[in-house]
């Protein structure tokens, strides 16, 4: 079987250096003489992406379930493009993916002191929509192409704060960011446990301490990506499948 390109996702909190590191990684891959296709979610250029953009800039209000489905639909819009890049042997470098989708949607309904078990086991109460839990949040993304490697750039809220605070968009607030971080931790544990048992094709999950000096972070990222430059033999997995 011919080797296909590797699918690498970079996830991270605001102020984790995700955009800078993704850009450096793209350059290094190209300098190594390999083809790379870059994707970013949300992709705000599509019709669905435009709705997401309005919502993130607080120009529109939507039910949390609807927003979650829009983010997922935005990924499905590009799923076949991602697959065709991989089949052509290109490394696909993706800035945020379904893990962000789950982390941000579930974080919205967590109390300030997060306790995931309350959301995982929450019941639907009469006359109210049930809150978004991990099981519900995973469903629309299931069967999307799954990454071979996810690099989670982790920073503490304290370090993020020293990097100049947050921006103006809807989720760029310290308490939201720390709740998002705790859901990402839960997702990482789940993906790693599944990979250990060979259960899901969700790939490998690596936590990178992004609170360190930029160059150190870049080198650690490169150490994980370099072995994937010549592609992978196995076929592309499917998320949560
Ligand atoms: N975000 C991103 C979500 O809430 N769900 C998703 O599925 C994705 C991909 O959108 F706050 C959030 C995360 C972030 C915002 O992301 C925009 P960028 O990376 O800042 O553009």
mmCIF file of N, CA, C and O in Angstrom, residues 21 28 212-220:
data_model
loop_
_atom_site.group_PDB
_atom_site.id
_atom_site.type_symbol
_atom_site.label_atom_id
_atom_site.label_comp_id
_atom_site.label_asym_id
_atom_site.label_seq_id
_atom_site.Cartn_x
_atom_site.Cartn_y
_atom_site.Cartn_z
ATOM 1 N N UNK A 21 3.449 28.847 16.434
ATOM 2 C CA UNK A 21 4.103 27.534 16.327
ATOM 3 C C UNK A 21 3.645 26.785 15.070
ATOM 4 O O UNK A 21 4.445 26.114 14.419
ATOM 5 N N UNK A 28 9.121 24.761 8.543
ATOM 6 C CA UNK A 28 10.136 23.700 8.698
ATOM 7 C C UNK A 28 9.829 22.495 7.817
ATOM 8 O O UNK A 28 10.737 21.876 7.262
ATOM 9 N N UNK A 212 6.902 27.476 28.110
ATOM 10 C CA UNK A 212 8.360 27.649 28.049
ATOM 11 C C UNK A 212 8.749 28.606 26.916
ATOM 12 O O UNK A 212 7.917 29.064 26.153
ATOM 13 N N UNK A 213 10.026 28.810 26.824
ATOM 14 C CA UNK A 213 10.575 29.709 25.804
ATOM 15 C C UNK A 213 10.208 29.172 24.391
ATOM 16 O O UNK A 213 10.179 27.954 24.172
ATOM 17 N N UNK A 214 9.909 30.091 23.468
ATOM 18 C CA UNK A 214 9.372 29.708 22.160
ATOM 19 C C UNK A 214 10.212 28.647 21.433
ATOM 20 O O UNK A 214 9.698 27.661 20.910
ATOM 21 N N UNK A 215 11.532 28.851 21.448
ATOM 22 C CA UNK A 215 12.423 27.956 20.719
ATOM 23 C C UNK A 215 12.353 26.526 21.276
ATOM 24 O O UNK A 215 12.360 25.542 20.523
ATOM 25 N N UNK A 216 12.256 26.424 22.600
ATOM 26 C CA UNK A 216 12.188 25.106 23.249
ATOM 27 C C UNK A 216 10.914 24.377 22.826
ATOM 28 O O UNK A 216 10.927 23.169 22.538
ATOM 29 N N UNK A 217 9.820 25.135 22.767
ATOM 30 C CA UNK A 217 8.531 24.549 22.364
ATOM 31 C C UNK A 217 8.623 24.077 20.903
ATOM 32 O O UNK A 217 8.219 22.965 20.560
ATOM 33 N N UNK A 218 9.207 24.935 20.050
ATOM 34 C CA UNK A 218 9.358 24.595 18.622
ATOM 35 C C UNK A 218 10.126 23.280 18.455
ATOM 36 O O UNK A 218 9.736 22.417 17.673
ATOM 37 N N UNK A 219 11.211 23.140 19.212
ATOM 38 C CA UNK A 219 12.039 21.927 19.079
ATOM 39 C C UNK A 219 11.277 20.683 19.523
ATOM 40 O O UNK A 219 11.378 19.625 18.919
ATOM 41 N N UNK A 220 10.498 20.836 20.604
ATOM 42 C CA UNK A 220 9.753 19.660 21.071
ATOM 43 C C UNK A 220 8.682 19.252 20.057
ATOM 44 O O UNK A 220 8.477 18.069 19.771
#
